[in-house]
Amino acid sequence: MTTLLVIAKAPLPGRVKTRLTPPFTPEEAAALAEAALADTLATVLAAPADRRVLVLDGAPGPWLPPGIEVVPQSAGPLDERLAAAFGRCAGPALLVGMDTPQLTPELLAPALAPDAWQECDAWFGPAADGGFWALGLAAPKPELLRGVPMSLPETGAVQRRRLTAAGLLVRDLPELRDVDTAHDAALVAAIAADSRFAAAHRRFAAAGVR
């Protein structure tokens, strides 16, 4: 069975989703981040996994459901933190972020199926902004992530090339949109209309936030 990793920041005003401000206030942006994280953790709980681990920058809050193991993020830039998260795993691991509240168990299913790692060394979930929303490794090797430039339009392409250059057979998951901007938030809320994230987005929209 695969370990499911979620890398996230505690949803505190001014520390998360700062690109949503404006039009959202820091408090509203944090509430949207909390809803997105809650949606993601609910999906993780509904998916088959050997372990479910939240790799957290900050302290857990009431949004954390039972059944999720929490470990602190390491220090350093994002590539180092991702590498360290994989370094905690002894077997197959699949990592996702907190920016895709539209995530469902069905979207994760190919990488968590009993035959997920047959003739497959890695799973890659590309993001619409050029990054990636999921990365799975049959044999977690932190060096496959270290040095990959993060938060750039070419991040996903560089990371995927790193995998194939290492001789790994890579399979792809569907492309998803990260929630980074207010435009992203509106599109994702429309896609995942029944999610906590969409409910929070509708609440703020009704209050006049655009």
PDB file of C-alpha atoms in Angstrom:
ATOM      1  CA  MET A   1       0.000   0.000   0.000  1.00  0.00           C
ATOM      2  CA  THR A   2       1.059   3.553  -0.718  1.00  0.00           C
ATOM      3  CA  THR A   3       1.656   6.365   1.752  1.00  0.00           C
ATOM      4  CA  LEU A   4      -0.421   9.439   0.948  1.00  0.00           C
ATOM      5  CA  LEU A   5       1.363  12.696   1.780  1.00  0.00           C
ATOM      6  CA  VAL A   6      -0.273  16.123   1.925  1.00  0.00           C
ATOM      7  CA  ILE A   7       2.074  19.089   2.142  1.00  0.00           C
ATOM      8  CA  ALA A   8       0.400  22.183   3.536  1.00  0.00           C
ATOM      9  CA  LYS A   9       0.624  25.355   5.564  1.00  0.00           C
ATOM     10  CA  ALA A  10      -1.620  25.989   8.541  1.00  0.00           C
ATOM     11  CA  PRO A  11      -4.372  28.279   7.158  1.00  0.00           C
ATOM     12  CA  LEU A  12      -3.551  31.500   8.992  1.00  0.00           C
ATOM     13  CA  PRO A  13      -4.294  35.013   7.675  1.00  0.00           C
ATOM     14  CA  GLY A  14      -1.318  36.557   5.977  1.00  0.00           C
ATOM     15  CA  ARG A  15       0.523  33.234   5.635  1.00  0.00           C
ATOM     16  CA  VAL A  16      -1.553  31.407   3.033  1.00  0.00           C
ATOM     17  CA  LYS A  17      -3.111  32.276  -0.307  1.00  0.00           C
ATOM     18  CA  THR A  18      -1.632  35.775  -0.293  1.00  0.00           C
ATOM     19  CA  ARG A  19      -2.192  36.041  -4.054  1.00  0.00           C
ATOM     20  CA  LEU A  20      -5.945  36.021  -3.369  1.00  0.00           C
ATOM     21  CA  THR A  21      -5.551  39.385  -1.623  1.00  0.00           C
ATOM     22  CA  PRO A  22      -7.115  41.459  -3.083  1.00  0.00           C
ATOM     23  CA  PRO A  23      -9.993  40.993  -3.787  1.00  0.00           C
ATOM     24  CA  PHE A  24     -10.236  38.761  -0.712  1.00  0.00           C
ATOM     25  CA  THR A  25      -9.089  39.953   2.691  1.00  0.00           C
ATOM     26  CA  PRO A  26      -6.329  37.979   4.416  1.00  0.00           C
ATOM     27  CA  GLU A  27      -8.963  36.439   6.687  1.00  0.00           C
ATOM     28  CA  GLU A  28     -11.114  35.394   3.734  1.00  0.00           C
ATOM     29  CA  ALA A  29      -8.100  34.008   1.895  1.00  0.00           C
ATOM     30  CA  ALA A  30      -7.223  31.972   4.992  1.00  0.00           C
ATOM     31  CA  ALA A  31     -10.804  30.696   5.225  1.00  0.00           C
ATOM     32  CA  LEU A  32     -10.639  29.599   1.586  1.00  0.00           C
ATOM     33  CA  ALA A  33      -7.313  27.877   2.279  1.00  0.00           C
ATOM     34  CA  GLU A  34      -8.796  26.102   5.302  1.00  0.00           C
ATOM     35  CA  ALA A  35     -11.744  24.903   3.221  1.00  0.00           C
ATOM     36  CA  ALA A  36      -9.412  23.673   0.469  1.00  0.00           C
ATOM     37  CA  LEU A  37      -7.278  21.829   3.010  1.00  0.00           C
ATOM     38  CA  ALA A  38     -10.350  20.263   4.641  1.00  0.00           C
ATOM     39  CA  ASP A  39     -11.589  19.086   1.232  1.00  0.00           C
ATOM     40  CA  THR A  40      -8.177  17.625   0.433  1.00  0.00           C
ATOM     41  CA  LEU A  41      -7.927  15.769   3.748  1.00  0.00           C
ATOM     42  CA  ALA A  42     -11.439  14.363   3.310  1.00  0.00           C
ATOM     43  CA  THR A  43     -10.392  12.985  -0.075  1.00  0.00           C
ATOM     44  CA  VAL A  44      -7.235  11.508   1.418  1.00  0.00           C
ATOM     45  CA  LEU A  45      -9.273   9.774   4.124  1.00  0.00           C
ATOM     46  CA  ALA A  46     -11.582   8.296   1.491  1.00  0.00           C
ATOM     47  CA  ALA A  47      -8.708   6.947  -0.624  1.00  0.00           C
ATOM     48  CA  PRO A  48      -6.967   3.605  -0.011  1.00  0.00           C
ATOM     49  CA  ALA A  49      -3.559   4.094   1.587  1.00  0.00           C
ATOM     50  CA  ASP A  50      -1.260   2.465   4.096  1.00  0.00           C
ATOM     51  CA  ARG A  51      -0.552   5.787   5.829  1.00  0.00           C
ATOM     52  CA  ARG A  52      -2.068   9.241   5.508  1.00  0.00           C
ATOM     53  CA  VAL A  53       0.399  11.929   6.527  1.00  0.00           C
ATOM     54  CA  LEU A  54      -0.009  15.698   6.696  1.00  0.00           C
ATOM     55  CA  VAL A  55       3.396  17.371   6.318  1.00  0.00           C
ATOM     56  CA  LEU A  56       2.531  20.645   7.995  1.00  0.00           C
ATOM     57  CA  ASP A  57       4.109  24.068   8.273  1.00  0.00           C
ATOM     58  CA  GLY A  58       2.472  25.333  11.467  1.00  0.00           C
ATOM     59  CA  ALA A  59       0.197  23.840  14.087  1.00  0.00           C
ATOM     60  CA  PRO A  60      -2.864  21.625  13.534  1.00  0.00           C
ATOM     61  CA  GLY A  61      -6.273  23.213  14.095  1.00  0.00           C
ATOM     62  CA  PRO A  62      -9.897  22.115  14.387  1.00  0.00           C
ATOM     63  CA  TRP A  63      -9.893  21.520  10.622  1.00  0.00           C
ATOM     64  CA  LEU A  64      -7.762  18.378  11.118  1.00  0.00           C
ATOM     65  CA  PRO A  65      -9.894  15.201  11.041  1.00  0.00           C
ATOM     66  CA  PRO A  66      -9.044  11.992  12.914  1.00  0.00           C
ATOM     67  CA  GLY A  67      -7.008   9.463  10.996  1.00  0.00           C
ATOM     68  CA  ILE A  68      -4.343  11.823   9.679  1.00  0.00           C
ATOM     69  CA  GLU A  69      -0.793  11.584  11.003  1.00  0.00           C
ATOM     70  CA  VAL A  70       0.890  14.987  11.321  1.00  0.00           C
ATOM     71  CA  VAL A  71       4.614  15.599  10.915  1.00  0.00           C
ATOM     72  CA  PRO A  72       6.385  18.975  10.715  1.00  0.00           C
ATOM     73  CA  GLN A  73       7.787  20.284   7.480  1.00  0.00           C
ATOM     74  CA  SER A  74      11.523  20.576   7.275  1.00  0.00           C
ATOM     75  CA  ALA A  75      13.233  23.920   6.841  1.00  0.00           C
ATOM     76  CA  GLY A  76      14.427  25.305   3.527  1.00  0.00           C
ATOM     77  CA  PRO A  77      12.995  26.044   0.078  1.00  0.00           C
ATOM     78  CA  LEU A  78      10.073  24.068  -1.300  1.00  0.00           C
ATOM     79  CA  ASP A  79      12.170  21.536  -3.229  1.00  0.00           C
ATOM     80  CA  GLU A  80      13.997  20.636  -0.010  1.00  0.00           C
ATOM     81  CA  ARG A  81      10.735  20.347   1.915  1.00  0.00           C
ATOM     82  CA  LEU A  82       9.216  18.074  -0.699  1.00  0.00           C
ATOM     83  CA  ALA A  83      12.367  15.971  -0.792  1.00  0.00           C
ATOM     84  CA  ALA A  84      12.330  15.636   2.995  1.00  0.00           C
ATOM     85  CA  ALA A  85       8.682  14.545   2.926  1.00  0.00           C
ATOM     86  CA  PHE A  86       9.528  11.692   0.585  1.00  0.00           C
ATOM     87  CA  GLY A  87      12.569  10.899   2.680  1.00  0.00           C
ATOM     88  CA  ARG A  88      10.263   9.942   5.556  1.00  0.00           C
ATOM     89  CA  CYS A  89       8.748   7.104   3.508  1.00  0.00           C
ATOM     90  CA  ALA A  90      10.095   3.585   3.251  1.00  0.00           C
ATOM     91  CA  GLY A  91       7.916   2.445   0.347  1.00  0.00           C
ATOM     92  CA  PRO A  92       5.702   3.849  -2.409  1.00  0.00           C
ATOM     93  CA  ALA A  93       4.458   7.372  -1.697  1.00  0.00           C
ATOM     94  CA  LEU A  94       2.111   9.804  -3.417  1.00  0.00           C
ATOM     95  CA  LEU A  95       2.305  13.496  -2.499  1.00  0.00           C
ATOM     96  CA  VAL A  96      -0.372  16.122  -3.123  1.00  0.00           C
ATOM     97  CA  GLY A  97      -0.771  19.724  -2.030  1.00  0.00           C
ATOM     98  CA  MET A  98      -3.601  21.730  -0.472  1.00  0.00           C
ATOM     99  CA  ASP A  99      -4.360  23.838  -3.557  1.00  0.00           C
ATOM    100  CA  THR A 100      -6.725  21.471  -5.419  1.00  0.00           C
ATOM    101  CA  PRO A 101      -9.998  21.186  -3.460  1.00  0.00           C
ATOM    102  CA  GLN A 102     -11.570  19.628  -6.570  1.00  0.00           C
ATOM    103  CA  LEU A 103      -9.482  16.515  -5.879  1.00  0.00           C
ATOM    104  CA  THR A 104     -11.478  13.279  -5.563  1.00  0.00           C
ATOM    105  CA  PRO A 105     -10.613   9.662  -4.704  1.00  0.00           C
ATOM    106  CA  GLU A 106     -11.398   8.816  -8.325  1.00  0.00           C
ATOM    107  CA  LEU A 107      -8.682  11.176  -9.571  1.00  0.00           C
ATOM    108  CA  LEU A 108      -6.180   9.513  -7.241  1.00  0.00           C
ATOM    109  CA  ALA A 109      -7.361   5.979  -7.983  1.00  0.00           C
ATOM    110  CA  PRO A 110      -4.883   5.080 -10.777  1.00  0.00           C
ATOM    111  CA  ALA A 111      -1.907   5.831  -8.515  1.00  0.00           C
ATOM    112  CA  LEU A 112      -3.422   3.956  -5.560  1.00  0.00           C
ATOM    113  CA  ALA A 113      -4.723   0.854  -7.337  1.00  0.00           C
ATOM    114  CA  PRO A 114      -3.273  -2.567  -6.457  1.00  0.00           C
ATOM    115  CA  ASP A 115      -1.392  -2.569  -9.763  1.00  0.00           C
ATOM    116  CA  ALA A 116      -0.349   1.089  -9.590  1.00  0.00           C
ATOM    117  CA  TRP A 117       3.349   0.296  -9.418  1.00  0.00           C
ATOM    118  CA  GLN A 118       3.463  -2.542 -11.924  1.00  0.00           C
ATOM    119  CA  GLU A 119       5.740  -1.402 -14.746  1.00  0.00           C
ATOM    120  CA  CYS A 120       5.584   2.098 -13.276  1.00  0.00           C
ATOM    121  CA  ASP A 121       8.147   3.972 -11.207  1.00  0.00           C
ATOM    122  CA  ALA A 122       6.445   7.357 -10.834  1.00  0.00           C
ATOM    123  CA  TRP A 123       3.093   9.116 -11.142  1.00  0.00           C
ATOM    124  CA  PHE A 124       2.907  12.746 -12.217  1.00  0.00           C
ATOM    125  CA  GLY A 125      -0.067  15.104 -11.929  1.00  0.00           C
ATOM    126  CA  PRO A 126       0.472  18.256 -14.022  1.00  0.00           C
ATOM    127  CA  ALA A 127      -1.066  21.568 -12.992  1.00  0.00           C
ATOM    128  CA  ALA A 128      -2.590  24.067 -15.400  1.00  0.00           C
ATOM    129  CA  ASP A 129      -0.083  26.753 -14.373  1.00  0.00           C
ATOM    130  CA  GLY A 130       2.899  24.631 -15.394  1.00  0.00           C
ATOM    131  CA  GLY A 131       3.597  23.136 -11.980  1.00  0.00           C
ATOM    132  CA  PHE A 132       2.383  19.826 -10.613  1.00  0.00           C
ATOM    133  CA  TRP A 133      -0.317  18.870  -8.115  1.00  0.00           C
ATOM    134  CA  ALA A 134       0.743  15.268  -7.493  1.00  0.00           C
ATOM    135  CA  LEU A 135       3.960  13.296  -7.509  1.00  0.00           C
ATOM    136  CA  GLY A 136       4.247   9.608  -6.730  1.00  0.00           C
ATOM    137  CA  LEU A 137       7.416   7.556  -6.400  1.00  0.00           C
ATOM    138  CA  ALA A 138       7.609   3.776  -6.089  1.00  0.00           C
ATOM    139  CA  ALA A 139      10.967   4.117  -4.359  1.00  0.00           C
ATOM    140  CA  PRO A 140      11.125   7.584  -2.765  1.00  0.00           C
ATOM    141  CA  LYS A 141      14.426   9.235  -3.632  1.00  0.00           C
ATOM    142  CA  PRO A 142      14.715  12.778  -2.273  1.00  0.00           C
ATOM    143  CA  GLU A 143      17.444  13.637  -4.768  1.00  0.00           C
ATOM    144  CA  LEU A 144      14.844  13.498  -7.558  1.00  0.00           C
ATOM    145  CA  LEU A 145      13.309  16.715  -6.195  1.00  0.00           C
ATOM    146  CA  ARG A 146      16.264  18.650  -4.857  1.00  0.00           C
ATOM    147  CA  GLY A 147      17.272  21.508  -7.127  1.00  0.00           C
ATOM    148  CA  VAL A 148      14.049  21.594  -9.150  1.00  0.00           C
ATOM    149  CA  PRO A 149      13.032  25.282  -9.459  1.00  0.00           C
ATOM    150  CA  MET A 150       9.646  25.716  -7.801  1.00  0.00           C
ATOM    151  CA  SER A 151       6.691  28.043  -8.429  1.00  0.00           C
ATOM    152  CA  LEU A 152       7.691  28.768 -12.026  1.00  0.00           C
ATOM    153  CA  PRO A 153       5.836  28.061 -15.287  1.00  0.00           C
ATOM    154  CA  GLU A 154       8.435  25.407 -16.140  1.00  0.00           C
ATOM    155  CA  THR A 155       8.454  23.658 -12.748  1.00  0.00           C
ATOM    156  CA  GLY A 156       6.364  20.702 -13.866  1.00  0.00           C
ATOM    157  CA  ALA A 157       8.319  20.141 -17.069  1.00  0.00           C
ATOM    158  CA  VAL A 158      11.631  20.254 -15.208  1.00  0.00           C
ATOM    159  CA  GLN A 159      10.400  17.842 -12.544  1.00  0.00           C
ATOM    160  CA  ARG A 160       9.031  15.372 -15.078  1.00  0.00           C
ATOM    161  CA  ARG A 161      12.268  15.487 -17.083  1.00  0.00           C
ATOM    162  CA  ARG A 162      14.173  14.815 -13.867  1.00  0.00           C
ATOM    163  CA  LEU A 163      12.164  11.618 -13.416  1.00  0.00           C
ATOM    164  CA  THR A 164      12.605  10.360 -16.967  1.00  0.00           C
ATOM    165  CA  ALA A 165      16.303  11.289 -17.006  1.00  0.00           C
ATOM    166  CA  ALA A 166      16.730   9.033 -13.975  1.00  0.00           C
ATOM    167  CA  GLY A 167      15.335   6.166 -16.045  1.00  0.00           C
ATOM    168  CA  LEU A 168      11.924   6.087 -14.352  1.00  0.00           C
ATOM    169  CA  LEU A 169       8.815   4.959 -16.193  1.00  0.00           C
ATOM    170  CA  VAL A 170       6.320   7.764 -15.550  1.00  0.00           C
ATOM    171  CA  ARG A 171       2.536   7.642 -15.824  1.00  0.00           C
ATOM    172  CA  ASP A 172       0.413  10.779 -15.823  1.00  0.00           C
ATOM    173  CA  LEU A 173      -2.641  11.758 -13.827  1.00  0.00           C
ATOM    174  CA  PRO A 174      -5.170  14.299 -15.197  1.00  0.00           C
ATOM    175  CA  GLU A 175      -4.237  17.967 -15.268  1.00  0.00           C
ATOM    176  CA  LEU A 176      -5.799  20.036 -12.472  1.00  0.00           C
ATOM    177  CA  ARG A 177      -5.900  23.757 -11.714  1.00  0.00           C
ATOM    178  CA  ASP A 178      -4.266  25.027  -8.520  1.00  0.00           C
ATOM    179  CA  VAL A 179      -6.039  27.772  -6.601  1.00  0.00           C
ATOM    180  CA  ASP A 180      -3.509  30.601  -6.701  1.00  0.00           C
ATOM    181  CA  THR A 181      -5.490  33.632  -7.890  1.00  0.00           C
ATOM    182  CA  ALA A 182      -9.060  34.877  -7.556  1.00  0.00           C
ATOM    183  CA  HIS A 183      -9.677  33.744 -11.139  1.00  0.00           C
ATOM    184  CA  ASP A 184      -8.464  30.243 -10.248  1.00  0.00           C
ATOM    185  CA  ALA A 185     -10.689  30.241  -7.168  1.00  0.00           C
ATOM    186  CA  ALA A 186     -13.798  31.056  -9.198  1.00  0.00           C
ATOM    187  CA  LEU A 187     -13.062  28.358 -11.778  1.00  0.00           C
ATOM    188  CA  VAL A 188     -12.327  25.671  -9.181  1.00  0.00           C
ATOM    189  CA  ALA A 189     -15.378  26.593  -7.106  1.00  0.00           C
ATOM    190  CA  ALA A 190     -17.532  26.104 -10.211  1.00  0.00           C
ATOM    191  CA  ILE A 191     -15.949  22.704 -10.908  1.00  0.00           C
ATOM    192  CA  ALA A 192     -16.257  21.460  -7.309  1.00  0.00           C
ATOM    193  CA  ALA A 193     -19.648  22.990  -6.555  1.00  0.00           C
ATOM    194  CA  ASP A 194     -20.378  20.665  -3.617  1.00  0.00           C
ATOM    195  CA  SER A 195     -17.053  21.219  -1.859  1.00  0.00           C
ATOM    196  CA  ARG A 196     -16.341  23.165   1.321  1.00  0.00           C
ATOM    197  CA  PHE A 197     -14.184  25.425  -0.812  1.00  0.00           C
ATOM    198  CA  ALA A 198     -17.055  26.270  -3.156  1.00  0.00           C
ATOM    199  CA  ALA A 199     -19.369  26.961  -0.204  1.00  0.00           C
ATOM    200  CA  ALA A 200     -16.837  29.389   1.280  1.00  0.00           C
ATOM    201  CA  HIS A 201     -16.323  31.029  -2.106  1.00  0.00           C
ATOM    202  CA  ARG A 202     -20.076  31.495  -2.562  1.00  0.00           C
ATOM    203  CA  ARG A 203     -20.316  33.007   0.911  1.00  0.00           C
ATOM    204  CA  PHE A 204     -17.706  35.633   0.152  1.00  0.00           C
ATOM    205  CA  ALA A 205     -19.115  36.301  -3.307  1.00  0.00           C
ATOM    206  CA  ALA A 206     -22.534  36.909  -1.774  1.00  0.00           C
ATOM    207  CA  ALA A 207     -20.904  39.391   0.595  1.00  0.00           C
ATOM    208  CA  GLY A 208     -19.629  41.395  -2.357  1.00  0.00           C
ATOM    209  CA  VAL A 209     -16.137  39.955  -2.934  1.00  0.00           C
ATOM    210  CA  ARG A 210     -15.311  39.565  -6.638  1.00  0.00           C
TER     211      ARG A 210
END
